[in-house]
PDB file of C-alpha atoms in Angstrom:
ATOM      1  CA  ASP L   1     -10.049   0.485  -3.588  1.00 59.00           C
ATOM      2  CA  THR L   2      -6.500   1.755  -2.482  1.00 63.00           C
ATOM      3  CA  GLU L   3      -4.638  -1.303  -3.883  1.00 89.00           C
ATOM      4  CA  VAL L   4      -2.284  -1.805  -6.588  1.00 95.00           C
ATOM      5  CA  THR L   5      -2.400  -5.118  -7.786  1.00 96.00           C
ATOM      6  CA  GLN L   6       0.671  -7.054  -9.161  1.00 97.00           C
ATOM      7  CA  THR L   7       0.618 -10.438 -10.955  1.00 97.00           C
ATOM      8  CA  PRO L   8       2.180 -12.830 -11.094  1.00 96.00           C
ATOM      9  CA  LYS L   9       3.832 -12.450  -7.380  1.00 95.00           C
ATOM     10  CA  HIS L  10       6.427 -14.887  -8.510  1.00 96.00           C
ATOM     11  CA  LEU L  11       8.185 -15.658 -11.694  1.00 96.00           C
ATOM     12  CA  VAL L  12      11.254 -17.824 -12.878  1.00 95.00           C
ATOM     13  CA  MET L  13      12.297 -17.471 -16.314  1.00 93.00           C
ATOM     14  CA  GLY L  14      15.237 -18.353 -18.602  1.00 90.00           C
ATOM     15  CA  MET L  15      17.449 -16.089 -20.278  1.00 89.00           C
ATOM     16  CA  THR L  16      15.783 -17.031 -23.829  1.00 88.00           C
ATOM     17  CA  ASN L  17      11.891 -16.653 -22.402  1.00 89.00           C
ATOM     18  CA  LYS L  18       9.595 -13.687 -23.032  1.00 94.00           C
ATOM     19  CA  LYS L  19       7.346 -12.861 -20.120  1.00 96.00           C
ATOM     20  CA  SER L  20       5.537  -9.894 -18.684  1.00 97.00           C
ATOM     21  CA  LEU L  21       4.556  -8.544 -15.278  1.00 98.00           C
ATOM     22  CA  LYS L  22       1.165  -6.642 -14.983  1.00 98.00           C
ATOM     23  CA  CYS L  23       0.108  -3.990 -12.629  1.00 98.00           C
ATOM     24  CA  GLU L  24      -3.359  -2.686 -12.126  1.00 97.00           C
ATOM     25  CA  GLN L  25      -4.974   0.050  -9.898  1.00 96.00           C
ATOM     26  CA  HIS L  26      -8.656   1.248  -9.918  1.00 91.00           C
ATOM     27  CA  MET L  27      -7.988   4.684  -8.030  1.00 92.00           C
ATOM     28  CA  GLY L  28      -7.972   6.965 -11.021  1.00 92.00           C
ATOM     29  CA  HIS L  29      -4.304   7.797 -10.367  1.00 92.00           C
ATOM     30  CA  ARG L  30      -2.975   9.298 -13.482  1.00 92.00           C
ATOM     31  CA  ALA L  31       0.805   8.483 -12.764  1.00 92.00           C
ATOM     32  CA  MET L  32       2.313   4.718 -12.748  1.00 94.00           C
ATOM     33  CA  TYR L  33       5.636   3.631 -11.821  1.00 95.00           C
ATOM     34  CA  TRP L  34       7.801   0.647 -12.117  1.00 97.00           C
ATOM     35  CA  TYR L  35      10.749   0.145  -9.528  1.00 96.00           C
ATOM     36  CA  LYS L  36      13.365  -2.675  -9.074  1.00 96.00           C
ATOM     37  CA  GLN L  37      14.579  -3.596  -5.743  1.00 92.00           C
ATOM     38  CA  LYS L  38      17.765  -6.067  -5.189  1.00 91.00           C
ATOM     39  CA  ALA L  39      18.099  -7.639  -1.919  1.00 85.00           C
ATOM     40  CA  LYS L  40      18.787  -5.062   1.200  1.00 81.00           C
ATOM     41  CA  LYS L  41      19.088  -2.411  -1.553  1.00 87.00           C
ATOM     42  CA  PRO L  42      16.440   0.519  -1.809  1.00 88.00           C
ATOM     43  CA  PRO L  43      14.116   0.615  -4.449  1.00 91.00           C
ATOM     44  CA  GLU L  44      15.136   2.388  -7.931  1.00 92.00           C
ATOM     45  CA  LEU L  45      13.038   4.032 -10.264  1.00 92.00           C
ATOM     46  CA  MET L  46      12.907   2.519 -13.575  1.00 96.00           C
ATOM     47  CA  PHE L  47       9.779   4.176 -15.488  1.00 95.00           C
ATOM     48  CA  VAL L  48       7.190   6.565 -15.140  1.00 93.00           C
ATOM     49  CA  TYR L  49       4.046   6.865 -17.076  1.00 94.00           C
ATOM     50  CA  SER L  50       2.064   9.917 -16.811  1.00 92.00           C
ATOM     51  CA  TYR L  51      -1.283  10.262 -18.362  1.00 93.00           C
ATOM     52  CA  GLU L  52      -0.428   6.955 -20.309  1.00 94.00           C
ATOM     53  CA  LYS L  53       2.853   8.569 -22.141  1.00 95.00           C
ATOM     54  CA  LEU L  54       6.234   7.457 -20.786  1.00 95.00           C
ATOM     55  CA  SER L  55       7.621  10.373 -18.997  1.00 91.00           C
ATOM     56  CA  ILE L  56      10.906   8.911 -17.315  1.00 90.00           C
ATOM     57  CA  ASN L  57      13.082   6.123 -18.245  1.00 93.00           C
ATOM     58  CA  GLU L  58      16.120   6.039 -16.262  1.00 91.00           C
ATOM     59  CA  SER L  59      18.328   4.530 -18.732  1.00 91.00           C
ATOM     60  CA  VAL L  60      16.731   1.017 -18.446  1.00 95.00           C
ATOM     61  CA  PRO L  61      18.373  -1.645 -20.981  1.00 96.00           C
ATOM     62  CA  SER L  62      15.921  -2.313 -23.721  1.00 95.00           C
ATOM     63  CA  ARG L  63      15.321  -6.012 -22.539  1.00 96.00           C
ATOM     64  CA  PHE L  64      12.934  -4.332 -20.280  1.00 97.00           C
ATOM     65  CA  SER L  65       9.819  -2.638 -22.223  1.00 97.00           C
ATOM     66  CA  PRO L  66       7.077  -1.019 -20.406  1.00 98.00           C
ATOM     67  CA  GLU L  67       3.501  -0.378 -21.583  1.00 97.00           C
ATOM     68  CA  CYS L  68       0.499   1.360 -20.536  1.00 97.00           C
ATOM     69  CA  PRO L  69      -2.407   0.125 -22.282  1.00 95.00           C
ATOM     70  CA  ASN L  70      -5.136   2.639 -20.285  1.00 93.00           C
ATOM     71  CA  SER L  71      -4.944   4.821 -17.196  1.00 91.00           C
ATOM     72  CA  SER L  72      -5.232   1.497 -14.895  1.00 95.00           C
ATOM     73  CA  LEU L  73      -3.034  -0.964 -16.508  1.00 97.00           C
ATOM     74  CA  LEU L  74       0.839  -1.002 -16.609  1.00 98.00           C
ATOM     75  CA  ASN L  75       3.014  -3.827 -18.159  1.00 98.00           C
ATOM     76  CA  LEU L  76       6.431  -4.664 -18.023  1.00 98.00           C
ATOM     77  CA  HIS L  77       7.703  -6.970 -20.908  1.00 98.00           C
ATOM     78  CA  LEU L  78      10.690  -9.013 -20.343  1.00 96.00           C
ATOM     79  CA  HIS L  79      12.931 -10.625 -23.141  1.00 94.00           C
ATOM     80  CA  ALA L  80      16.524 -11.912 -22.970  1.00 93.00           C
ATOM     81  CA  LEU L  81      17.046 -11.289 -19.384  1.00 94.00           C
ATOM     82  CA  GLN L  82      20.097 -11.842 -17.284  1.00 95.00           C
ATOM     83  CA  PRO L  83      20.330 -13.391 -14.156  1.00 95.00           C
ATOM     84  CA  GLU L  84      21.445 -10.065 -12.443  1.00 95.00           C
ATOM     85  CA  ASP L  85      18.031  -8.876 -13.321  1.00 96.00           C
ATOM     86  CA  SER L  86      16.760 -11.307 -10.615  1.00 96.00           C
ATOM     87  CA  ALA L  87      15.000  -8.696  -8.273  1.00 95.00           C
ATOM     88  CA  LEU L  88      11.763  -7.489  -6.702  1.00 94.00           C
ATOM     89  CA  TYR L  89       9.844  -5.370  -9.307  1.00 97.00           C
ATOM     90  CA  LEU L  90       7.595  -2.932  -7.699  1.00 96.00           C
ATOM     91  CA  CYS L  91       4.610  -1.221  -9.516  1.00 97.00           C
ATOM     92  CA  ALA L  92       3.434   1.966  -7.988  1.00 95.00           C
ATOM     93  CA  SER L  93       0.503   4.846  -8.686  1.00 94.00           C
ATOM     94  CA  SER L  94       0.169   8.316  -7.776  1.00 91.00           C
ATOM     95  CA  HIS L  95      -2.607  10.775  -8.157  1.00 87.00           C
ATOM     96  CA  MET L  96      -0.461  12.838 -10.660  1.00 78.00           C
ATOM     97  CA  ALA L  97       3.349  12.667 -11.320  1.00 72.00           C
ATOM     98  CA  SER L  98       4.256  15.655  -9.514  1.00 70.00           C
ATOM     99  CA  VAL L  99       6.438  16.489  -6.439  1.00 66.00           C
ATOM    100  CA  GLY L 100       4.638  15.653  -3.155  1.00 70.00           C
ATOM    101  CA  GLY L 101       2.701  12.994  -4.794  1.00 71.00           C
ATOM    102  CA  GLU L 102       1.957   9.890  -2.077  1.00 84.00           C
ATOM    103  CA  LEU L 103       2.819   6.604  -4.112  1.00 89.00           C
ATOM    104  CA  PHE L 104       0.941   3.516  -3.546  1.00 91.00           C
ATOM    105  CA  PHE L 105       2.805   0.476  -4.263  1.00 93.00           C
ATOM    106  CA  GLY L 106       1.875  -3.132  -4.930  1.00 95.00           C
ATOM    107  CA  GLU L 107       3.323  -6.105  -3.572  1.00 93.00           C
ATOM    108  CA  GLY L 108       5.853  -6.665  -6.079  1.00 95.00           C
ATOM    109  CA  SER L 109       6.685  -9.409  -8.294  1.00 96.00           C
ATOM    110  CA  ARG L 110       9.550 -11.351  -7.462  1.00 95.00           C
ATOM    111  CA  LEU L 111      11.439 -12.518 -10.607  1.00 96.00           C
ATOM    112  CA  THR L 112      14.266 -15.393 -10.791  1.00 96.00           C
ATOM    113  CA  VAL L 113      16.365 -15.299 -14.154  1.00 95.00           C
ATOM    114  CA  LEU L 114      18.101 -18.614 -14.327  1.00 93.00           C
TER     115      LEU L 114
ATOM    116  CA  ASP Y   1      27.348   8.348  -5.266  1.00 64.00           C
ATOM    117  CA  GLN Y   2      24.744   7.545  -2.801  1.00 73.00           C
ATOM    118  CA  GLN Y   3      22.743  10.627  -2.330  1.00 88.00           C
ATOM    119  CA  VAL Y   4      20.250   9.294   0.327  1.00 93.00           C
ATOM    120  CA  LYS Y   5      21.775   7.452   3.402  1.00 93.00           C
ATOM    121  CA  GLN Y   6      20.503   5.409   6.530  1.00 95.00           C
ATOM    122  CA  ASN Y   7      23.291   4.685   8.404  1.00 90.00           C
ATOM    123  CA  SER Y   8      21.669   2.394  10.872  1.00 94.00           C
ATOM    124  CA  PRO Y   9      20.725  -0.861   9.068  1.00 94.00           C
ATOM    125  CA  SER Y  10      18.793  -1.833  12.302  1.00 96.00           C
ATOM    126  CA  LEU Y  11      17.342  -0.492  15.171  1.00 97.00           C
ATOM    127  CA  SER Y  12      16.008  -2.349  18.510  1.00 98.00           C
ATOM    128  CA  VAL Y  13      13.361  -0.359  20.815  1.00 98.00           C
ATOM    129  CA  GLN Y  14      11.424  -1.274  23.889  1.00 98.00           C
ATOM    130  CA  GLU Y  15       7.725  -1.000  23.452  1.00 98.00           C
ATOM    131  CA  GLY Y  16       6.415   2.377  24.675  1.00 97.00           C
ATOM    132  CA  ARG Y  17       9.829   4.006  24.319  1.00 98.00           C
ATOM    133  CA  ILE Y  18      10.855   6.466  21.327  1.00 98.00           C
ATOM    134  CA  SER Y  19      11.904   5.382  17.994  1.00 98.00           C
ATOM    135  CA  ILE Y  20      14.295   7.650  16.181  1.00 98.00           C
ATOM    136  CA  LEU Y  21      15.134   6.903  12.485  1.00 98.00           C
ATOM    137  CA  ASN Y  22      17.835   9.068  10.861  1.00 98.00           C
ATOM    138  CA  CYS Y  23      18.533   9.873   7.100  1.00 97.00           C
ATOM    139  CA  ASP Y  24      21.357  12.073   5.601  1.00 97.00           C
ATOM    140  CA  TYR Y  25      21.104  13.509   2.124  1.00 95.00           C
ATOM    141  CA  THR Y  26      23.653  15.442  -0.111  1.00 93.00           C
ATOM    142  CA  ASN Y  27      21.674  16.613  -2.986  1.00 87.00           C
ATOM    143  CA  SER Y  28      20.078  20.199  -1.911  1.00 87.00           C
ATOM    144  CA  MET Y  29      17.752  19.972  -4.792  1.00 86.00           C
ATOM    145  CA  PHE Y  30      15.515  17.603  -3.008  1.00 89.00           C
ATOM    146  CA  ASP Y  31      12.406  19.502  -2.035  1.00 87.00           C
ATOM    147  CA  TYR Y  32       9.947  16.943  -0.851  1.00 91.00           C
ATOM    148  CA  PHE Y  33      11.008  14.144   1.747  1.00 94.00           C
ATOM    149  CA  LEU Y  34       8.806  11.259   2.740  1.00 94.00           C
ATOM    150  CA  TRP Y  35       8.978   7.979   4.874  1.00 96.00           C
ATOM    151  CA  TYR Y  36       7.797   4.658   3.965  1.00 95.00           C
ATOM    152  CA  LYS Y  37       7.455   1.578   5.896  1.00 95.00           C
ATOM    153  CA  LYS Y  38       7.860  -2.027   4.664  1.00 92.00           C
ATOM    154  CA  TYR Y  39       6.515  -5.377   5.924  1.00 90.00           C
ATOM    155  CA  PRO Y  40       7.799  -8.731   4.559  1.00 85.00           C
ATOM    156  CA  ALA Y  41       6.320  -9.749   1.393  1.00 80.00           C
ATOM    157  CA  GLU Y  42       4.611  -6.319   1.113  1.00 85.00           C
ATOM    158  CA  GLY Y  43       5.375  -3.187  -0.793  1.00 88.00           C
ATOM    159  CA  PRO Y  44       6.149  -0.001   0.820  1.00 91.00           C
ATOM    160  CA  THR Y  45       3.425   1.702   2.234  1.00 92.00           C
ATOM    161  CA  PHE Y  46       3.395   5.719   2.801  1.00 92.00           C
ATOM    162  CA  LEU Y  47       3.727   7.004   6.306  1.00 95.00           C
ATOM    163  CA  ILE Y  48       4.442  10.658   6.379  1.00 95.00           C
ATOM    164  CA  SER Y  49       5.839  13.518   4.455  1.00 93.00           C
ATOM    165  CA  ILE Y  50       7.404  16.928   4.679  1.00 94.00           C
ATOM    166  CA  SER Y  51       8.165  19.642   2.135  1.00 92.00           C
ATOM    167  CA  SER Y  52      11.317  21.708   2.267  1.00 91.00           C
ATOM    168  CA  ILE Y  53       9.669  24.872   3.315  1.00 92.00           C
ATOM    169  CA  LYS Y  54       8.845  23.046   6.752  1.00 94.00           C
ATOM    170  CA  ASP Y  55      11.001  21.799   9.520  1.00 96.00           C
ATOM    171  CA  LYS Y  56       8.218  19.647  11.372  1.00 97.00           C
ATOM    172  CA  ASN Y  57       5.308  17.678  10.402  1.00 97.00           C
ATOM    173  CA  GLU Y  58       3.406  15.620  12.853  1.00 97.00           C
ATOM    174  CA  ASP Y  59       0.707  12.656  12.411  1.00 96.00           C
ATOM    175  CA  GLY Y  60      -0.281  11.010  15.443  1.00 97.00           C
ATOM    176  CA  ARG Y  61       2.696   8.943  16.987  1.00 98.00           C
ATOM    177  CA  PHE Y  62       4.834   9.950  14.044  1.00 98.00           C
ATOM    178  CA  THR Y  63       6.718  13.169  13.626  1.00 98.00           C
ATOM    179  CA  VAL Y  64       9.265  13.872  10.818  1.00 98.00           C
ATOM    180  CA  PHE Y  65      11.917  16.596  11.269  1.00 98.00           C
ATOM    181  CA  LEU Y  66      13.839  18.386   8.558  1.00 97.00           C
ATOM    182  CA  ASN Y  67      17.097  20.307   9.147  1.00 96.00           C
ATOM    183  CA  LYS Y  68      17.781  21.588   5.749  1.00 94.00           C
ATOM    184  CA  SER Y  69      21.192  23.388   6.892  1.00 95.00           C
ATOM    185  CA  ALA Y  70      22.451  19.679   8.432  1.00 96.00           C
ATOM    186  CA  LYS Y  71      20.962  17.978   5.449  1.00 95.00           C
ATOM    187  CA  HIS Y  72      19.116  15.535   7.975  1.00 97.00           C
ATOM    188  CA  LEU Y  73      15.727  13.906   8.133  1.00 97.00           C
ATOM    189  CA  SER Y  74      14.077  12.155  11.081  1.00 98.00           C
ATOM    190  CA  LEU Y  75      11.485  10.215  12.044  1.00 98.00           C
ATOM    191  CA  HIS Y  76      10.294  10.032  15.528  1.00 98.00           C
ATOM    192  CA  ILE Y  77       7.720   7.279  16.560  1.00 98.00           C
ATOM    193  CA  VAL Y  78       6.366   7.540  20.364  1.00 97.00           C
ATOM    194  CA  PRO Y  79       5.182   5.483  21.842  1.00 98.00           C
ATOM    195  CA  SER Y  80       6.693   2.826  20.025  1.00 98.00           C
ATOM    196  CA  GLN Y  81       4.434  -0.546  19.487  1.00 97.00           C
ATOM    197  CA  PRO Y  82       5.366  -3.937  18.255  1.00 97.00           C
ATOM    198  CA  GLY Y  83       3.253  -3.277  14.964  1.00 96.00           C
ATOM    199  CA  ASP Y  84       5.759  -0.796  14.139  1.00 97.00           C
ATOM    200  CA  SER Y  85       8.357  -3.394  13.631  1.00 97.00           C
ATOM    201  CA  ALA Y  86       9.356  -3.118   9.778  1.00 96.00           C
ATOM    202  CA  VAL Y  87      11.901  -1.556   7.342  1.00 95.00           C
ATOM    203  CA  TYR Y  88      11.457   1.937   7.307  1.00 97.00           C
ATOM    204  CA  PHE Y  89      12.957   3.865   4.025  1.00 96.00           C
ATOM    205  CA  CYS Y  90      13.496   7.618   3.666  1.00 96.00           C
ATOM    206  CA  ALA Y  91      12.736   8.736   0.206  1.00 93.00           C
ATOM    207  CA  MET Y  92      13.316  12.272  -1.238  1.00 91.00           C
ATOM    208  CA  GLU Y  93      11.998  13.785  -4.578  1.00 88.00           C
ATOM    209  CA  THR Y  94      12.768  16.679  -6.872  1.00 78.00           C
ATOM    210  CA  SER Y  95      10.759  17.263  -9.735  1.00 67.00           C
ATOM    211  CA  GLY Y  96       9.108  14.749 -12.001  1.00 62.00           C
ATOM    212  CA  SER Y  97       8.239  12.406  -9.361  1.00 66.00           C
ATOM    213  CA  ARG Y  98      11.973  11.026  -9.125  1.00 79.00           C
ATOM    214  CA  LEU Y  99      11.957   9.267  -5.949  1.00 86.00           C
ATOM    215  CA  THR Y 100      15.427   8.401  -4.418  1.00 89.00           C
ATOM    216  CA  PHE Y 101      15.437   5.884  -1.458  1.00 92.00           C
ATOM    217  CA  GLY Y 102      17.693   5.310   1.560  1.00 94.00           C
ATOM    218  CA  GLU Y 103      18.762   1.692   2.241  1.00 93.00           C
ATOM    219  CA  GLY Y 104      16.214   1.171   4.895  1.00 95.00           C
ATOM    220  CA  THR Y 105      16.396   0.677   8.496  1.00 97.00           C
ATOM    221  CA  GLN Y 106      15.139  -2.463  10.305  1.00 97.00           C
ATOM    222  CA  LEU Y 107      12.924  -1.535  13.134  1.00 98.00           C
ATOM    223  CA  THR Y 108      12.262  -3.903  15.859  1.00 98.00           C
ATOM    224  CA  VAL Y 109      10.001  -3.050  18.730  1.00 98.00           C
ATOM    225  CA  ASN Y 110      10.287  -5.417  21.644  1.00 96.00           C
ATOM    226  CA  PRO Y 111       7.209  -6.301  23.831  1.00 93.00           C
TER     227      PRO Y 111
END
């Protein structure tokens, strides 16, 4: 199993809603990532979890709250988002959070904030 | 300040010919360089990589070249096939698994 599975594939939410994006991998990877990608732009790193602990937060606003319940799961909790937060949110995993580690990406969750 | 630039947003190549995708960077601290391919409605998939101590890495039809003095990375695909049509991102890494991506080049291989 070399897949990273993300749900939901599409999400529409209002600015007052609370929702969550989910990501799952069963490759035994110990590093998991959230990236954000706007249209015609490259993916931008948001968070890195290494061994279920948050190791990198790229100054992401607190309306985005990551959670790593176990080594296979990664969530991104969303609250009070803005329309400019509409984007494709990509989850990725790698064997370890170290230089040269190949990242495996999910298909992404496309978020629209109204 | 964009540290990684792919100056060609698109490239069109005939099937069987060579595709050359280019990437320039400014941060000399990058020590690992990767290429990812992305089809529509899918996440990026890893293609090939090279560490800063090498200048060439080959994997089948794909070869990555690194010119550290010029801060230039390139990907050669030969022969190109229609199934190679996708968006190609170069990505660069320093410590801590921080990948910085270029903006991508849409490659179209025409039959």
